[in-house]
Short mmCIF file of C-alpha atoms in Angstrom, two decimals:
data_model
loop_
_atom_site.label_atom_id
_atom_site.label_comp_id
_atom_site.label_asym_id
_atom_site.label_seq_id
_atom_site.Cartn_x
_atom_site.Cartn_y
_atom_site.Cartn_z
CA MET A 1 3.54 -42.97 46.56
CA PHE A 2 2.17 -46.76 47.06
CA VAL A 3 2.78 -46.56 50.73
CA GLY A 4 1.98 -43.14 51.13
CA TRP A 5 -1.34 -43.46 49.49
CA GLU A 6 -2.28 -46.45 51.94
CA GLY A 7 -1.88 -44.65 54.90
CA VAL A 8 -3.91 -41.19 53.53
CA GLY A 9 -6.77 -44.06 53.11
CA LEU A 10 -6.29 -45.23 56.83
CA CYS A 11 -6.39 -42.21 57.67
CA SER A 12 -10.12 -41.64 56.23
CA TYR A 13 -11.07 -44.64 57.24
CA LEU A 14 -10.86 -43.61 60.46
CA LEU A 15 -11.59 -40.65 61.02
CA ILE A 16 -15.14 -41.43 59.56
CA GLY A 17 -15.85 -43.81 62.35
CA PHE A 18 -14.63 -41.71 64.07
CA TRP A 19 -17.97 -41.24 66.62
CA PHE A 20 -17.67 -45.34 66.46
CA LYS A 21 -21.58 -45.70 68.74
CA ASN A 22 -23.06 -44.57 65.29
CA THR A 23 -23.95 -47.40 63.35
CA ASP A 24 -24.60 -45.35 59.92
CA TYR A 25 -20.84 -43.77 60.92
CA ASN A 26 -19.72 -47.07 60.98
CA ASN A 27 -21.15 -48.58 57.62
CA ALA A 28 -19.93 -45.18 55.88
CA ALA A 29 -16.40 -45.68 57.32
CA LYS A 30 -16.35 -49.27 55.77
CA LYS A 31 -17.26 -48.20 53.03
CA ALA A 32 -15.17 -45.20 52.96
CA PHE A 33 -12.07 -47.92 53.17
CA ILE A 34 -14.34 -51.00 50.43
CA MET A 35 -14.61 -48.20 47.18
CA ASN A 36 -11.06 -47.27 47.94
CA ARG A 37 -9.74 -50.47 47.82
CA ILE A 38 -11.41 -51.77 44.73
CA GLY A 39 -9.22 -48.58 43.52
CA ASP A 40 -6.35 -50.07 45.00
CA LEU A 41 -6.46 -53.24 43.54
CA GLY A 42 -6.17 -51.55 39.84
CA PHE A 43 -3.49 -49.07 41.09
CA LEU A 44 -1.27 -52.15 42.80
CA LEU A 45 -1.68 -54.00 39.33
CA GLY A 46 -1.07 -50.77 37.56
CA ILE A 47 2.39 -50.81 39.01
CA ILE A 48 2.91 -54.39 38.99
CA LEU A 49 2.46 -53.94 34.99
CA ILE A 50 4.62 -50.86 34.50
CA PHE A 51 7.59 -53.38 36.85
CA VAL A 52 6.83 -55.89 34.49
CA THR A 53 7.54 -54.02 31.54
CA PHE A 54 10.14 -50.96 31.91
CA GLY A 55 12.22 -53.29 35.21
CA SER A 56 11.69 -50.38 37.03
CA ILE A 57 9.59 -48.39 39.22
CA THR A 58 10.88 -45.31 39.89
CA TYR A 59 9.69 -42.50 37.65
CA ASP A 60 13.07 -41.60 36.45
CA GLU A 61 13.67 -44.16 35.32
CA VAL A 62 9.76 -45.36 33.84
CA PHE A 63 10.32 -42.05 32.16
CA ASP A 64 12.98 -42.80 30.25
CA VAL A 65 12.05 -46.43 28.67
CA ALA A 66 8.70 -45.37 28.15
CA ALA A 67 10.23 -42.70 26.46
CA THR A 68 11.90 -45.48 23.11
CA PHE A 69 7.91 -46.57 23.04
CA SER A 70 5.24 -45.80 20.17
CA SER A 71 2.13 -43.65 20.66
CA ASN A 72 -0.83 -45.94 21.91
CA HIS A 73 0.65 -49.24 22.39
CA PRO A 74 -0.53 -51.73 24.21
CA GLU A 75 0.95 -52.04 26.73
CA ILE A 76 1.34 -48.14 27.75
CA THR A 77 -2.59 -47.96 27.17
CA VAL A 78 -2.91 -50.61 29.88
CA ILE A 79 -0.80 -49.46 32.60
CA THR A 80 -2.69 -45.39 32.91
CA LEU A 81 -6.15 -47.35 32.54
CA LEU A 82 -5.37 -49.25 35.74
CA LEU A 83 -3.36 -46.06 37.07
CA PHE A 84 -6.90 -44.20 36.38
CA ILE A 85 -8.67 -46.89 38.21
CA GLY A 86 -6.57 -46.29 40.86
CA ALA A 87 -7.43 -42.49 40.80
CA THR A 88 -11.03 -43.02 40.20
CA GLY A 89 -11.54 -44.97 43.69
CA LYS A 90 -9.29 -42.65 45.86
CA SER A 91 -10.51 -39.48 43.41
CA ALA A 92 -14.12 -40.46 43.26
CA GLN A 93 -14.96 -40.24 39.80
CA ILE A 94 -18.29 -42.34 38.17
CA PRO A 95 -19.03 -44.93 39.04
CA LEU A 96 -16.67 -45.00 42.16
CA PHE A 97 -17.55 -41.80 43.63
CA THR A 98 -20.41 -42.62 46.38
CA TRP A 99 -18.42 -43.21 48.71
CA LEU A 100 -17.17 -39.76 49.46
CA PRO A 101 -20.94 -38.04 50.14
CA ASP A 102 -21.30 -39.79 52.96
CA ALA A 103 -17.24 -39.37 54.31
CA MET A 104 -19.07 -36.58 55.56
CA ALA A 105 -19.99 -38.53 58.91
CA GLY A 106 -16.65 -37.19 59.77
CA PRO A 107 -15.62 -34.12 61.85
CA THR A 108 -16.31 -30.51 60.05
CA PRO A 109 -12.73 -30.00 59.85
CA VAL A 110 -11.56 -33.88 58.41
CA SER A 111 -13.77 -32.77 55.57
CA ALA A 112 -12.50 -29.60 55.68
CA LEU A 113 -8.47 -31.00 54.87
CA ILE A 114 -8.82 -34.86 53.85
CA HIS A 115 -12.07 -34.86 51.92
CA ALA A 116 -12.09 -31.75 50.46
CA ALA A 117 -8.47 -30.75 49.99
CA THR A 118 -5.32 -32.86 50.50
CA MET A 119 -6.59 -36.88 49.85
CA VAL A 120 -8.70 -36.70 46.75
CA THR A 121 -6.81 -35.00 45.26
CA ALA A 122 -4.09 -38.03 45.68
CA GLY A 123 -5.50 -39.15 41.92
CA ILE A 124 -5.16 -36.24 40.21
CA TYR A 125 -1.40 -35.27 41.14
CA MET A 126 -0.40 -38.77 40.34
CA ILE A 127 -1.61 -38.70 36.87
CA ALA A 128 0.12 -35.25 36.69
CA ARG A 129 2.86 -36.67 38.25
CA SER A 130 2.90 -39.81 35.68
CA ASN A 131 2.44 -37.40 32.84
CA VAL A 132 4.74 -38.30 30.40
CA LEU A 133 2.91 -42.43 30.54
CA TYR A 134 -0.40 -40.75 29.48
CA SER A 135 0.85 -38.78 27.30
CA LEU A 136 1.77 -41.74 24.82
CA SER A 137 -1.98 -43.35 25.43
CA PRO A 138 -4.14 -40.72 23.29
CA PHE A 139 -7.05 -42.95 23.94
CA THR A 140 -6.25 -43.34 27.86
CA MET A 141 -6.55 -39.59 28.19
CA GLU A 142 -9.69 -39.82 25.82
CA VAL A 143 -11.15 -42.35 28.64
CA VAL A 144 -10.22 -39.83 31.69
CA ALA A 145 -11.47 -36.48 30.06
CA ILE A 146 -14.98 -38.23 29.18
CA VAL A 147 -15.34 -40.21 32.78
CA GLY A 148 -14.21 -36.59 34.51
CA ALA A 149 -16.88 -34.62 32.13
CA CYS A 150 -19.59 -36.52 32.57
CA THR A 151 -18.99 -37.04 36.31
CA ALA A 152 -18.79 -32.86 37.02
CA LEU A 153 -21.89 -32.94 34.85
CA PHE A 154 -23.56 -35.19 36.46
CA ALA A 155 -22.09 -34.62 40.73
CA ALA A 156 -23.15 -31.54 40.67
CA THR A 157 -26.61 -32.15 39.19
CA ILE A 158 -27.07 -34.42 42.61
CA GLY A 159 -25.76 -31.71 44.70
CA LEU A 160 -28.46 -28.95 43.60
CA ALA A 161 -31.24 -31.57 45.26
CA GLN A 162 -29.01 -31.64 48.74
CA ASN A 163 -30.48 -31.10 51.77
CA ASP A 164 -27.04 -31.55 54.04
CA ILE A 165 -25.32 -28.50 54.42
CA LYS A 166 -21.99 -30.87 53.85
CA LYS A 167 -23.16 -33.37 51.70
CA VAL A 168 -24.11 -30.19 49.40
CA LEU A 169 -20.11 -29.51 49.25
CA ALA A 170 -19.13 -32.92 48.96
CA TYR A 171 -21.38 -33.60 45.73
CA SER A 172 -19.80 -30.26 44.73
CA THR A 173 -15.70 -31.78 45.77
CA VAL A 174 -17.27 -34.98 42.66
CA SER A 175 -18.17 -32.26 40.09
CA GLN A 176 -15.06 -30.30 40.26
CA LEU A 177 -12.83 -33.66 40.82
CA GLY A 178 -14.57 -34.39 37.17
CA TYR A 179 -13.10 -30.47 35.84
CA MET A 180 -9.70 -31.49 37.11
CA PHE A 181 -9.58 -34.95 35.06
CA LEU A 182 -11.59 -33.30 32.52
CA ALA A 183 -8.60 -30.86 32.35
CA LEU A 184 -5.91 -33.63 32.93
CA GLY A 185 -7.86 -35.94 30.08
CA VAL A 186 -7.27 -33.15 27.21
CA GLY A 187 -3.74 -32.52 28.32
CA ALA A 188 -3.78 -29.10 30.76
CA TYR A 189 -1.59 -30.66 33.46
CA THR A 190 -0.64 -27.18 34.59
CA GLY A 191 -4.54 -26.43 34.72
CA ALA A 192 -5.86 -29.32 36.36
CA VAL A 193 -2.43 -28.97 39.06
CA PHE A 194 -3.61 -25.28 39.24
CA HIS A 195 -7.03 -25.96 40.29
CA VAL A 196 -6.26 -28.11 42.77
CA MET A 197 -4.43 -25.90 44.73
CA THR A 198 -7.64 -23.40 44.34
CA HIS A 199 -10.04 -25.94 44.99
CA ALA A 200 -8.36 -27.06 48.29
CA PHE A 201 -8.76 -23.62 49.59
CA PHE A 202 -11.77 -22.07 48.67
CA LYS A 203 -13.31 -25.59 49.27
CA ALA A 204 -11.74 -25.92 52.88
CA LEU A 205 -12.90 -22.35 53.67
CA LEU A 206 -16.35 -23.91 53.16
CA PHE A 207 -16.22 -27.00 55.38
CA LEU A 208 -15.11 -24.63 57.99
CA GLY A 209 -17.70 -21.77 56.95
CA ALA A 210 -20.49 -24.50 56.95
CA GLY A 211 -18.97 -26.45 60.37
CA SER A 212 -19.34 -23.23 62.23
CA VAL A 213 -23.05 -22.51 60.03
CA ILE A 214 -23.98 -25.74 61.74
CA HIS A 215 -22.32 -25.04 65.78
CA ALA A 216 -24.21 -21.89 65.83
CA MET A 217 -27.75 -24.31 64.47
CA SER A 218 -27.05 -26.95 67.48
CA ASN A 219 -26.05 -30.11 65.72
CA GLU A 220 -28.19 -29.18 62.20
CA GLN A 221 -27.30 -29.73 58.63
CA ASP A 222 -30.65 -29.40 57.09
CA ILE A 223 -29.94 -26.18 54.68
CA ARG A 224 -34.14 -26.45 55.19
CA LYS A 225 -34.21 -24.95 58.80
CA MET A 226 -31.73 -22.89 58.06
CA GLY A 227 -32.21 -18.99 56.14
CA GLY A 228 -31.25 -15.48 57.04
CA LEU A 229 -28.21 -16.39 59.79
CA LYS A 230 -26.36 -12.96 58.15
CA LYS A 231 -27.21 -10.81 61.22
CA HIS A 232 -26.82 -13.84 64.32
CA ILE A 233 -23.22 -15.41 62.20
CA PRO A 234 -21.52 -12.06 60.28
CA VAL A 235 -18.07 -12.62 60.41
CA THR A 236 -19.12 -16.17 59.32
CA TYR A 237 -20.88 -14.90 56.80
CA PHE A 238 -18.31 -12.83 54.78
CA THR A 239 -15.51 -15.75 54.67
CA PHE A 240 -18.84 -17.47 53.59
CA LEU A 241 -19.30 -15.44 50.65
CA LEU A 242 -15.63 -16.01 49.67
CA GLY A 243 -15.15 -19.25 50.35
#
């Protein structure tokens, strides 16, 4: 999982810096890369500690041994917190969320695929997949729930004041990811994964709709200069409305 996790981080870096002659876009790509590495360090330390504690990094074997541990065992708490640091980096939670709005420098279809639907939900998948360990650590679950709730509220509030059409959607994505972490933190793993699915579809649709609007507006992304586009691009209007 870690190899795929790193691979998708590399893809993200390369795609954000797609228009490499623009210095701002290059800086956004570097920011995303470095912030993800901060989270990945926590993830890697968590994997190492899992190997030291359980003697394996295979899910089934780890879970079998973990079943013999007591609740709130200190080692499991440390492992789950380290894994959660990895998730905060990849899934843009407080304090490592600022790279995702900047990631909107990439082409819009990339934003729709990677920065709304597939890559940023990897952290939620990882915690849901490791639910046996998290269920043994109520303290970590409380931390996950609080961070998720704060992120959901905080990012949505920032999104209200943005002028760039893609940044609005980016902060909305951070907010929705916060909801998923809140679900994980209260033990509703099924609900979190369900929201991963629904969010992938509606947010990808919104990003593609935004791309269509930007294209129709000759690469203008400032929403203050838009309005009344329904009569000009009716198909986009209805698909955006569905999203």
